[in-house]
Amino acid sequence: MSVKSFYKVFFLTLFATRGFAQNPLLIPETLSGVTLHLTLQNGTYSFFDDLSTPTMGVNGNILGPTLILDQGQEVSIQVTNQLEETTTIHWHGLHVAPENDGGPHTPIPPNTTWNPVFTVLDKAGTYWYHPHLHEKTNEHVSKGIAGMIIVREPEEAALALPRNYGVDDIPMVLQTKDFDEEGQIVVHSNQDDIVMVNATIDPVINLPAQVVRLRLLNGASQRAFHIGLSNNQPFFQIASDGGLLAAPVSMTRLLLAPGERAEILLDLGGMNGQSTYLMSYASELPNGIYGASSPGMAPVMTLDGYNPNPLNGTNFELLQIDVQEAQEEGVFEIPSALVSVSAWNEADATVTRNLLFTPASPGPNQLNGSFRINNQSFDLQVVNYTIPLGNTEIWEIRNQSGIAHPFHIHDVQFYILDRNGVQPPAHERGRKDVVLIRPMETVRFITKFENFSNEDIPYMYHCHLLTHEDDGMMGQFLVVDNTTSTAELRENVVRVYPNPVTDILTVQGISPSHVEIYDALGRLVDQKEMSTVLEEIDLSSLAAGVFYFHVFHDGQAQIFKVIKY
Ligand code: C2O
Ligand code: CU
Ligand code: CU
């Protein structure tokens, strides 16, 4: 029997005979203060007793320390790359300037130090950091680089919530990985059959018989978790990606897609001496989500290597919780209210952007190919959107593919307006930076682009399935400050992109203006009045060919040649 199948059988036996050979849950160390030092390094780690696995980690062999940041504080982070290759470190969910964001445009070559300095502007919540080099994100994350960020602030500190790190406030990085026979981590694999929390396989933790807080992060490359407790006891979600909810939301199941975070409270009061299990109830996942019995919305859509896998479509343990005596200082009640949450007003949005997810090659084999946003693959040289600083915008995202994609945007937190026209459930009405969009679903969210602009360095938006992201399901946007340079704007602000185009063309211009579209023979085929500086024109009904866009302002026209596929 190969090592791998030995472990498979071993773990399956374990699931059947609970309570045997459990490993104490690793709790990452914390780092706080004004200057933080992070060293990216190669290492080895024993996931399995007798095997040593080559890994990547931060200040250690696997994962990274939990950064504890105070809102309003200025922090200087020295990120030293001691890997033998280039990478980046992105602060997922933090609202920082593009040059500090750690996306693909700020590489850290080997043996160099990157030093972002920024003020923490975020709400109290759970964020994370991970590499983001284009086409390498999955490899660097899978091999072990990921860490949590906890932001603290007075509004949260005033609430009666557990916040004793590692005691009643537990960081949990949920991941699945695939290992080969020698114990090496296999990247870009759909055979991720080993589940781990904080790099601990089959973990157990002692928790006090009182209210405890779990900070859940889905740090898996692809897999969604469907969280629940083995006794079906309700738990309470208190925070979504970007901060606290208005009030705790009672639930027995929580779907957590890659990139998403949720803080939950468990009431273990009166359970001293008992054990309970945090589970993923994947058997209840609808098809069309990675982790369900079928990853595609229709069972004919298969994904190479996906089955058999004991984690797909079956319920499995994430964490064994052994309940101990309560502490004197503990929290014993679930609070009834948290913070006031106020979303932006739809009437203040000046732009609606339409994003469409499609498979590169439609049909039953689509899950094995790449996915596109507005029919484009990521190109480091192409800026997909230029967003005026201060804009409030609605993003309307349509998934016309057979699998659910967790959509993530940098720079901002957003509020979900609706899913297929319906207001989301209470636990999705808080601040978010990742939203899972199911097959054939349309999600609209509202957000505002504030504080930071940069003419050269864009922010990213992408699918947080790391295989899809690395395969080009990503785009980028600049946030530009137009307010200071009106004169410059008048001269050469008009831009028409993308070019060539397949469906949706954006005309960025001067308001008000008038656009006329002529075909190659000089015939007027369409026209449009522009009432905002940015308008999207749907060209899907036009035949392929060359078109001329005349953008009129003050009686003057600028002419753009556009190729439509
Ligand atoms: Cu979690 Cu663009 O990343
Ligand atoms: Cu991010
Ligand atoms: Cu995707």
Coordinates of C-alpha atoms in Angstrom, one line a residue, residues 23-546:
N23 CA -3.2 16.4 17.5
P24 CA -3.4 19.6 19.6
L25 CA -4.5 22.4 17.4
L26 CA -1.6 24.6 16.5
I27 CA -2.2 28.2 17.6
P28 CA 0.0 30.6 15.5
E29 CA 2.1 33.1 17.5
T30 CA 1.0 36.7 17.5
L31 CA 3.0 39.8 16.3
S32 CA 2.0 43.3 17.2
G33 CA 3.6 46.7 17.5
V34 CA 4.6 49.5 15.2
T35 CA 7.2 47.6 13.2
L36 CA 6.6 44.0 12.2
H37 CA 9.1 41.6 10.7
L38 CA 8.0 38.9 8.4
T39 CA 10.5 36.5 6.8
L40 CA 9.3 34.3 4.0
Q41 CA 11.2 31.0 4.2
N42 CA 11.5 27.5 2.9
G43 CA 11.1 24.8 5.5
T44 CA 9.9 21.3 6.3
Y45 CA 6.9 20.3 8.4
S46 CA 5.6 16.9 9.7
F47 CA 2.0 16.7 8.7
F48 CA 2.3 12.9 9.1
D49 CA 4.4 11.4 11.9
D50 CA 7.0 9.7 9.8
L51 CA 7.2 12.1 6.8
S52 CA 8.8 15.4 6.4
T53 CA 7.1 17.7 3.8
P54 CA 8.9 20.6 2.1
T55 CA 6.9 23.8 3.0
M56 CA 7.0 27.5 2.8
G57 CA 6.2 29.6 5.9
V58 CA 6.5 33.0 7.5
N59 CA 8.9 33.3 10.5
G60 CA 8.7 29.5 10.6
N61 CA 8.1 26.4 8.6
I62 CA 4.4 26.7 8.0
L63 CA 1.7 29.4 7.9
G64 CA 2.6 32.7 9.6
P65 CA 2.1 34.6 12.8
T66 CA -1.2 36.3 13.5
L67 CA -0.8 40.0 13.1
I68 CA -2.7 42.0 15.7
L69 CA -3.2 45.6 14.5
D70 CA -5.0 48.5 16.2
Q71 CA -7.2 50.7 14.1
G72 CA -5.6 54.1 13.7
Q73 CA -2.1 52.9 14.3
E74 CA 0.6 53.3 11.7
V75 CA 2.4 50.1 11.0
S76 CA 5.6 49.4 9.1
I77 CA 6.0 45.8 7.9
Q78 CA 9.3 44.5 6.8
V79 CA 8.7 41.5 4.5
T80 CA 12.0 39.8 3.8
N81 CA 11.9 37.1 1.1
Q82 CA 14.3 34.3 1.8
L83 CA 12.6 31.9 -0.6
E84 CA 14.6 31.1 -3.7
E85 CA 11.9 32.8 -5.8
T86 CA 9.9 35.9 -6.2
T87 CA 6.6 36.3 -4.5
T88 CA 4.3 39.1 -3.0
I89 CA 2.4 39.4 0.2
H90 CA -1.1 40.8 0.0
W91 CA -3.1 42.0 3.0
H92 CA -6.5 40.5 2.1
G93 CA -9.4 42.7 3.2
L94 CA -7.3 45.7 4.4
H95 CA -8.0 49.1 2.9
V96 CA -4.6 50.2 1.9
A97 CA -3.0 52.2 -1.0
P98 CA -2.3 50.2 -4.2
E99 CA 1.5 50.4 -3.6
N100 CA 1.0 48.8 -0.1
D101 CA -1.6 46.2 -1.2
G102 CA 0.9 43.5 -2.2
G103 CA -0.8 42.5 -5.5
P104 CA 1.1 41.1 -8.6
H105 CA 2.5 44.6 -9.3
T106 CA 4.7 44.7 -6.2
P107 CA 6.9 41.6 -6.4
I108 CA 9.5 40.9 -3.7
P109 CA 12.5 39.3 -5.4
P110 CA 14.6 36.8 -3.4
N111 CA 16.8 38.2 -0.7
T112 CA 15.1 41.6 -0.7
T113 CA 12.8 43.3 1.7
W114 CA 9.5 45.0 0.9
N115 CA 8.5 47.6 3.4
P116 CA 4.9 48.9 3.2
V117 CA 4.0 51.5 5.7
F118 CA 0.3 52.3 6.3
T119 CA -2.3 53.4 8.8
V120 CA -4.8 50.8 9.8
L121 CA -8.2 52.1 8.7
D122 CA -10.2 48.9 9.0
K123 CA -13.0 47.9 11.3
A124 CA -12.3 45.3 14.0
G125 CA -12.4 42.0 12.3
T126 CA -10.5 39.0 10.9
Y127 CA -8.4 39.5 7.8
W128 CA -5.5 37.6 6.3
Y129 CA -2.3 37.8 4.3
H130 CA -1.0 35.5 1.5
P131 CA 1.2 35.6 -1.6
H132 CA -0.3 37.0 -4.8
L133 CA 2.3 36.7 -7.6
H134 CA 0.5 36.1 -10.8
E135 CA 0.3 32.4 -11.7
K136 CA 2.1 31.5 -8.4
T137 CA -0.5 32.3 -5.8
N138 CA -1.9 28.7 -5.5
E139 CA 1.6 27.3 -5.3
H140 CA 2.8 29.6 -2.6
V141 CA -0.4 29.4 -0.6
S142 CA -0.6 25.6 -0.9
K143 CA 2.9 25.2 0.2
G144 CA 2.1 27.0 3.4
I145 CA 2.2 30.8 3.3
A146 CA -0.9 32.3 4.9
G147 CA -1.5 34.1 8.1
M148 CA -4.3 35.8 10.0
I149 CA -4.7 39.5 10.8
I150 CA -6.8 40.6 13.7
V151 CA -7.8 44.3 13.8
R152 CA -8.8 45.7 17.1
E153 CA -10.7 48.9 17.8
P154 CA -12.6 50.6 20.7
E155 CA -16.1 49.9 19.3
E156 CA -15.4 46.2 19.4
A157 CA -13.5 46.4 22.7
A158 CA -16.5 47.8 24.4
L159 CA -18.6 44.7 23.7
A160 CA -18.7 41.7 26.0
L161 CA -17.0 39.3 23.5
P162 CA -14.3 36.7 24.0
R163 CA -10.9 38.1 22.9
N164 CA -8.4 36.2 24.9
Y165 CA -6.3 34.9 21.9
G166 CA -5.8 31.1 21.9
V167 CA -7.9 30.7 25.1
D168 CA -11.5 31.7 24.2
D169 CA -10.7 33.5 20.9
I170 CA -9.4 31.0 18.4
P171 CA -7.9 31.6 15.0
M172 CA -8.7 28.8 12.5
V173 CA -7.2 28.6 9.1
L174 CA -9.2 25.9 7.3
Q175 CA -7.5 24.2 4.4
T176 CA -7.3 21.0 2.4
K177 CA -4.3 19.7 0.6
D178 CA -3.1 16.9 -1.7
F179 CA 0.0 15.0 -0.8
D180 CA 1.9 12.6 -3.0
E181 CA 3.5 9.4 -1.9
E182 CA 6.6 11.1 -0.5
G183 CA 4.6 13.5 1.5
Q184 CA 5.1 16.4 -1.0
I185 CA 2.3 18.9 -1.4
V186 CA 0.7 18.7 -4.8
V187 CA -0.2 22.1 -6.2
H188 CA -3.1 22.6 -8.7
S189 CA -4.7 19.4 -7.6
N190 CA -8.3 18.4 -7.4
Q191 CA -7.4 15.5 -5.1
D192 CA -7.2 17.6 -1.9
D193 CA -8.2 14.8 0.5
I194 CA -6.4 15.9 3.6
V195 CA -8.2 18.4 5.8
M196 CA -6.3 20.6 8.3
V197 CA -6.9 23.5 10.6
N198 CA -3.8 25.7 11.3
A199 CA -1.8 23.0 9.5
T200 CA -2.9 20.4 12.1
I201 CA -4.4 17.3 10.8
D202 CA -7.2 15.8 12.9
P203 CA -6.9 18.6 15.5
V204 CA -8.3 18.8 19.1
I205 CA -8.6 21.8 21.4
N206 CA -9.6 22.3 25.0
L207 CA -12.0 25.1 25.3
P208 CA -13.7 26.5 28.5
A209 CA -17.4 25.8 29.2
Q210 CA -18.4 29.4 28.3
V211 CA -18.9 31.5 25.2
V212 CA -16.0 31.1 22.8
R213 CA -15.2 32.9 19.6
L214 CA -13.8 31.1 16.5
R215 CA -12.3 33.2 13.8
L216 CA -12.8 31.0 10.7
L217 CA -10.8 31.6 7.6
N218 CA -11.2 29.5 4.5
G219 CA -7.6 29.4 3.3
A220 CA -8.2 26.4 0.9
S221 CA -7.3 26.7 -2.7
Q222 CA -10.7 25.6 -3.9
R223 CA -12.9 23.8 -1.3
A224 CA -15.9 25.4 0.3
F225 CA -16.8 24.3 3.9
H226 CA -20.3 23.9 5.3
I227 CA -19.7 24.5 9.0
G228 CA -21.9 23.0 11.7
L229 CA -21.6 21.4 15.1
S230 CA -22.0 17.6 15.5
N231 CA -24.8 18.0 18.0
N232 CA -26.6 20.4 15.7
Q233 CA -26.5 23.1 18.4
P234 CA -27.0 26.6 17.0
F235 CA -24.0 28.9 16.9
F236 CA -23.9 32.6 16.2
Q237 CA -22.2 34.5 13.5
I238 CA -21.0 37.9 14.7
A239 CA -18.7 39.1 11.9
S240 CA -18.4 38.7 8.2
D241 CA -15.2 39.4 6.1
G242 CA -14.8 43.1 7.0
G243 CA -16.2 43.4 10.5
L244 CA -19.0 42.9 13.0
L245 CA -22.6 42.4 12.0
A246 CA -25.4 44.4 13.5
A247 CA -26.3 41.5 15.8
P248 CA -25.4 37.9 16.2
V249 CA -27.1 35.7 13.7
S250 CA -28.2 32.2 15.0
M251 CA -27.5 29.4 12.6
T252 CA -26.8 25.7 12.4
R253 CA -24.9 25.8 9.1
L254 CA -22.5 28.3 7.6
L255 CA -21.2 28.1 4.0
L256 CA -17.6 29.5 3.9
A257 CA -16.0 29.8 0.5
P258 CA -12.3 30.3 -0.2
G259 CA -11.1 33.7 0.9
E260 CA -14.1 34.3 3.2
R261 CA -13.9 34.8 6.9
A262 CA -16.6 34.5 9.6
E263 CA -16.4 35.0 13.3
I264 CA -18.7 32.7 15.2
L265 CA -19.6 32.3 18.9
L266 CA -20.2 28.9 20.4
D267 CA -22.0 28.7 23.7
L268 CA -20.2 25.8 25.5
G269 CA -21.8 26.8 28.9
G270 CA -22.8 23.7 30.9
M271 CA -20.8 21.3 28.7
N272 CA -17.8 20.8 31.0
G273 CA -16.4 17.3 30.4
Q274 CA -18.2 16.8 27.0
S275 CA -16.8 16.8 23.5
T276 CA -18.3 18.3 20.5
Y277 CA -17.1 18.4 16.9
L278 CA -16.9 21.3 14.4
M279 CA -17.9 19.6 11.1
S280 CA -18.2 20.4 7.5
Y281 CA -21.5 19.1 6.3
A282 CA -20.5 18.8 2.7
S283 CA -23.2 16.2 2.0
E284 CA -25.7 19.0 2.2
L285 CA -23.9 21.2 -0.4
P286 CA -25.8 21.7 -3.6
N287 CA -24.0 20.6 -6.7
G288 CA -22.1 23.3 -8.5
I289 CA -19.8 24.2 -5.5
Y290 CA -16.3 22.7 -5.1
G291 CA -16.8 20.4 -2.1
A292 CA -20.2 19.0 -3.1
S293 CA -20.5 15.5 -4.5
S294 CA -20.5 17.1 -8.0
P295 CA -18.5 20.3 -8.5
G296 CA -20.5 21.3 -11.6
M297 CA -24.2 22.3 -11.5
A298 CA -25.0 19.3 -13.7
P299 CA -23.4 16.0 -12.8
V300 CA -22.3 15.6 -16.5
M301 CA -19.8 18.4 -15.7
T302 CA -16.8 16.5 -14.3
L303 CA -13.5 17.8 -13.0
D304 CA -10.4 15.7 -13.5
G305 CA -9.2 14.1 -10.3
Y306 CA -12.2 15.3 -8.3
N307 CA -13.5 11.8 -7.5
P308 CA -13.1 9.7 -5.6
N309 CA -12.3 11.9 -2.7
P310 CA -13.6 11.1 0.8
L311 CA -14.2 14.8 1.4
N312 CA -16.5 15.5 -1.5
G313 CA -20.2 15.4 -0.7
T314 CA -19.6 13.7 2.7
N315 CA -19.6 15.1 6.2
F316 CA -16.2 15.3 7.9
E317 CA -14.6 16.6 11.1
L318 CA -12.7 19.9 11.2
L319 CA -12.0 20.1 14.9
Q320 CA -12.6 18.1 18.1
I321 CA -13.5 20.4 21.0
D322 CA -13.0 19.0 24.5
V323 CA -14.9 21.2 26.9
Q324 CA -13.1 22.0 30.2
E325 CA -14.0 24.0 33.3
A326 CA -15.1 27.6 32.7
Q327 CA -12.8 30.5 33.6
E328 CA -13.7 33.2 36.0
E329 CA -13.2 35.9 33.6
G330 CA -15.1 34.4 30.8
V331 CA -18.1 35.5 28.7
F332 CA -21.2 33.6 29.5
E333 CA -23.8 35.3 27.3
I334 CA -24.4 35.9 23.6
P335 CA -24.8 39.6 23.2
S336 CA -28.1 40.8 21.7
A337 CA -26.6 43.6 19.6
L338 CA -23.2 44.4 18.2
V339 CA -22.5 47.5 16.1
S340 CA -24.5 49.8 13.8
V341 CA -23.9 48.7 10.2
S342 CA -24.8 51.2 7.5
A343 CA -24.5 50.3 3.9
W344 CA -24.1 53.0 1.2
N345 CA -27.2 54.3 -0.5
E346 CA -28.0 52.9 -3.9
A347 CA -29.1 56.3 -5.0
D348 CA -25.5 57.6 -4.5
A349 CA -24.1 55.1 -7.0
T350 CA -23.0 56.8 -10.2
V351 CA -21.8 53.8 -12.1
T352 CA -23.0 50.2 -12.6
R353 CA -20.4 47.8 -13.8
N354 CA -21.4 44.6 -15.4
L355 CA -19.1 41.5 -15.0
L356 CA -19.9 38.3 -16.6
F357 CA -18.3 34.9 -15.7
T358 CA -18.0 32.4 -18.5
P359 CA -16.1 29.2 -19.2
A360 CA -13.3 29.5 -21.8
S361 CA -14.7 26.4 -23.4
P362 CA -18.4 25.9 -22.8
G363 CA -19.9 22.5 -22.4
P364 CA -19.7 19.5 -20.1
N365 CA -15.9 19.7 -20.0
Q366 CA -15.8 23.3 -19.0
L367 CA -14.6 22.8 -15.4
N368 CA -11.3 21.5 -16.7
G369 CA -10.7 24.7 -18.6
S370 CA -10.2 28.3 -17.5
F371 CA -12.8 30.9 -16.7
R372 CA -13.1 34.4 -17.9
I373 CA -14.5 37.7 -16.7
N374 CA -16.1 39.7 -19.6
N375 CA -14.6 37.2 -22.0
Q376 CA -11.1 38.3 -21.1
S377 CA -8.2 36.6 -19.3
F378 CA -6.0 38.5 -16.9
D379 CA -3.3 40.5 -18.6
L380 CA -0.8 42.4 -16.4
Q381 CA -0.6 45.1 -19.0
V382 CA -4.3 45.7 -19.4
V383 CA -6.2 47.9 -16.9
N384 CA -9.8 46.7 -17.1
Y385 CA -11.4 49.7 -15.2
T386 CA -10.3 53.2 -14.3
I387 CA -12.4 54.3 -11.3
P388 CA -12.6 57.9 -10.2
L389 CA -11.6 58.3 -6.6
G390 CA -14.7 58.8 -4.5
N391 CA -17.0 56.9 -6.7
T392 CA -19.9 54.9 -5.2
E393 CA -20.6 52.1 -7.6
I394 CA -22.8 49.1 -8.1
W395 CA -21.1 45.9 -9.4
E396 CA -23.5 43.5 -11.0
I397 CA -21.9 40.1 -11.5
R398 CA -23.4 37.3 -13.5
N399 CA -22.1 33.8 -13.3
Q400 CA -22.9 32.0 -16.6
S401 CA -20.8 29.0 -15.8
G402 CA -21.4 25.6 -14.2
I403 CA -19.5 26.2 -11.0
A404 CA -19.7 28.7 -8.1
H405 CA -16.9 31.3 -8.0
P406 CA -16.0 33.3 -4.9
F407 CA -15.5 36.8 -6.2
H408 CA -13.0 39.0 -4.4
I409 CA -12.1 42.7 -4.8
H410 CA -9.1 44.5 -3.3
D411 CA -9.2 48.0 -1.7
V412 CA -12.8 48.0 -0.5
Q413 CA -15.4 46.2 1.5
F414 CA -18.8 46.0 -0.1
Y415 CA -22.4 45.3 0.9
I416 CA -24.4 42.8 -1.0
L417 CA -27.6 44.4 -2.4
D418 CA -29.2 41.2 -3.8
R419 CA -28.8 37.7 -5.1
N420 CA -31.0 37.2 -8.1
G421 CA -32.9 40.2 -7.1
V422 CA -33.5 39.0 -3.5
Q423 CA -32.0 40.7 -0.4
P424 CA -29.4 38.4 1.2
P425 CA -29.9 36.7 4.5
A426 CA -29.0 38.6 7.7
H427 CA -25.5 37.1 8.0
E428 CA -24.6 38.5 4.5
R429 CA -25.7 42.0 5.3
G430 CA -22.4 43.1 6.8
R431 CA -19.1 44.1 5.3
K432 CA -17.8 41.7 2.7
D433 CA -14.8 41.4 0.4
V434 CA -15.6 37.9 -1.0
V435 CA -19.0 36.7 -2.3
L436 CA -19.7 33.3 -3.5
I437 CA -21.6 33.5 -6.8
R438 CA -23.4 30.3 -7.7
P439 CA -24.0 29.0 -11.2
M440 CA -26.5 31.1 -13.1
E441 CA -26.7 33.5 -10.2
T442 CA -26.5 37.3 -10.4
V443 CA -25.2 39.2 -7.4
R444 CA -25.2 43.0 -7.0
F445 CA -23.1 44.8 -4.4
I446 CA -22.4 48.4 -3.6
T447 CA -19.1 49.9 -2.6
K448 CA -17.2 53.1 -2.5
F449 CA -13.6 53.8 -3.7
E450 CA -12.1 56.1 -1.1
N451 CA -8.9 57.5 0.2
F452 CA -6.3 55.9 -2.2
S453 CA -5.5 56.5 -5.8
N454 CA -2.5 55.7 -7.9
E455 CA -2.1 56.4 -11.7
D456 CA 0.1 53.3 -12.2
I457 CA -0.5 50.6 -9.7
P458 CA -3.9 48.8 -10.0
Y459 CA -5.9 46.8 -7.5
M460 CA -7.1 43.3 -8.4
Y461 CA -10.5 41.6 -8.5
H462 CA -10.7 37.9 -9.1
C463 CA -12.1 34.5 -8.3
H464 CA -10.6 33.2 -5.1
L465 CA -10.5 29.6 -6.3
L466 CA -6.7 29.9 -6.6
T467 CA -6.6 27.6 -9.6
H468 CA -9.1 29.9 -11.5
E469 CA -7.2 33.0 -10.4
D470 CA -3.8 31.7 -11.6
D471 CA -5.5 30.6 -14.8
G472 CA -6.5 34.2 -15.5
M473 CA -9.9 34.7 -13.8
M474 CA -8.8 38.1 -12.6
G475 CA -8.9 41.7 -13.7
Q476 CA -7.5 45.0 -12.4
F477 CA -8.6 48.6 -11.8
L478 CA -6.9 51.9 -11.2
V479 CA -8.4 54.3 -8.8
V480 CA -7.5 57.8 -10.1
D481 CA -8.0 61.2 -8.5
N482 CA -9.7 63.3 -11.2
T483 CA -10.5 66.1 -9.0
T484 CA -7.2 68.0 -9.2
S485 CA -6.6 67.8 -12.9
T486 CA -9.7 68.9 -14.8
A487 CA -7.7 70.7 -17.4
E488 CA -5.7 67.6 -18.2
L489 CA -8.9 65.6 -18.3
R490 CA -10.4 67.9 -20.9
E491 CA -7.5 67.3 -23.2
N492 CA -7.2 63.6 -23.3
V493 CA -9.5 61.9 -20.9
V494 CA -11.6 60.1 -23.4
R495 CA -10.8 56.4 -23.4
V496 CA -12.5 53.5 -25.0
Y497 CA -11.7 50.0 -23.8
P498 CA -11.2 47.1 -23.9
N499 CA -10.1 47.1 -27.5
P500 CA -10.5 44.6 -29.1
V501 CA -13.8 44.0 -27.4
T502 CA -16.3 41.1 -27.3
D503 CA -19.4 42.5 -25.5
I504 CA -19.1 45.4 -23.2
L505 CA -17.2 48.5 -24.2
T506 CA -16.5 51.2 -21.6
V507 CA -16.4 54.8 -22.8
Q508 CA -14.7 57.0 -20.3
G509 CA -15.2 60.6 -21.2
I510 CA -16.5 63.9 -20.4
S511 CA -20.0 64.5 -19.2
P512 CA -22.3 65.2 -20.9
S513 CA -21.3 63.8 -24.2
H514 CA -22.8 62.0 -27.2
V515 CA -21.4 58.8 -28.8
E516 CA -22.1 57.7 -32.4
I517 CA -21.0 54.3 -33.6
Y518 CA -20.2 53.8 -37.3
D519 CA -19.4 50.6 -39.1
A520 CA -16.5 50.1 -41.5
L521 CA -18.7 51.3 -44.4
G522 CA -19.5 54.6 -42.5
R523 CA -23.1 53.7 -41.6
L524 CA -24.4 54.9 -38.3
V525 CA -25.3 51.7 -36.4
D526 CA -26.0 53.1 -32.9
Q527 CA -25.8 56.2 -30.7
K528 CA -25.9 56.9 -27.1
E529 CA -26.1 60.0 -24.7
M530 CA -23.6 59.9 -21.9
S531 CA -24.8 61.4 -18.7
T532 CA -21.9 60.2 -16.5
V533 CA -18.2 60.2 -17.2
L534 CA -18.2 56.5 -17.5
E535 CA -20.7 54.4 -19.5
E536 CA -20.8 50.9 -20.6
I537 CA -22.1 50.0 -24.1
D538 CA -23.3 46.5 -24.8
L539 CA -22.0 45.5 -28.2
S540 CA -23.1 41.9 -28.1
S541 CA -25.7 42.4 -30.8
L542 CA -23.2 43.9 -33.3
A543 CA -21.5 41.6 -35.8
A544 CA -17.8 41.1 -35.6
G545 CA -15.8 43.8 -37.4
V546 CA -14.3 47.2 -37.3

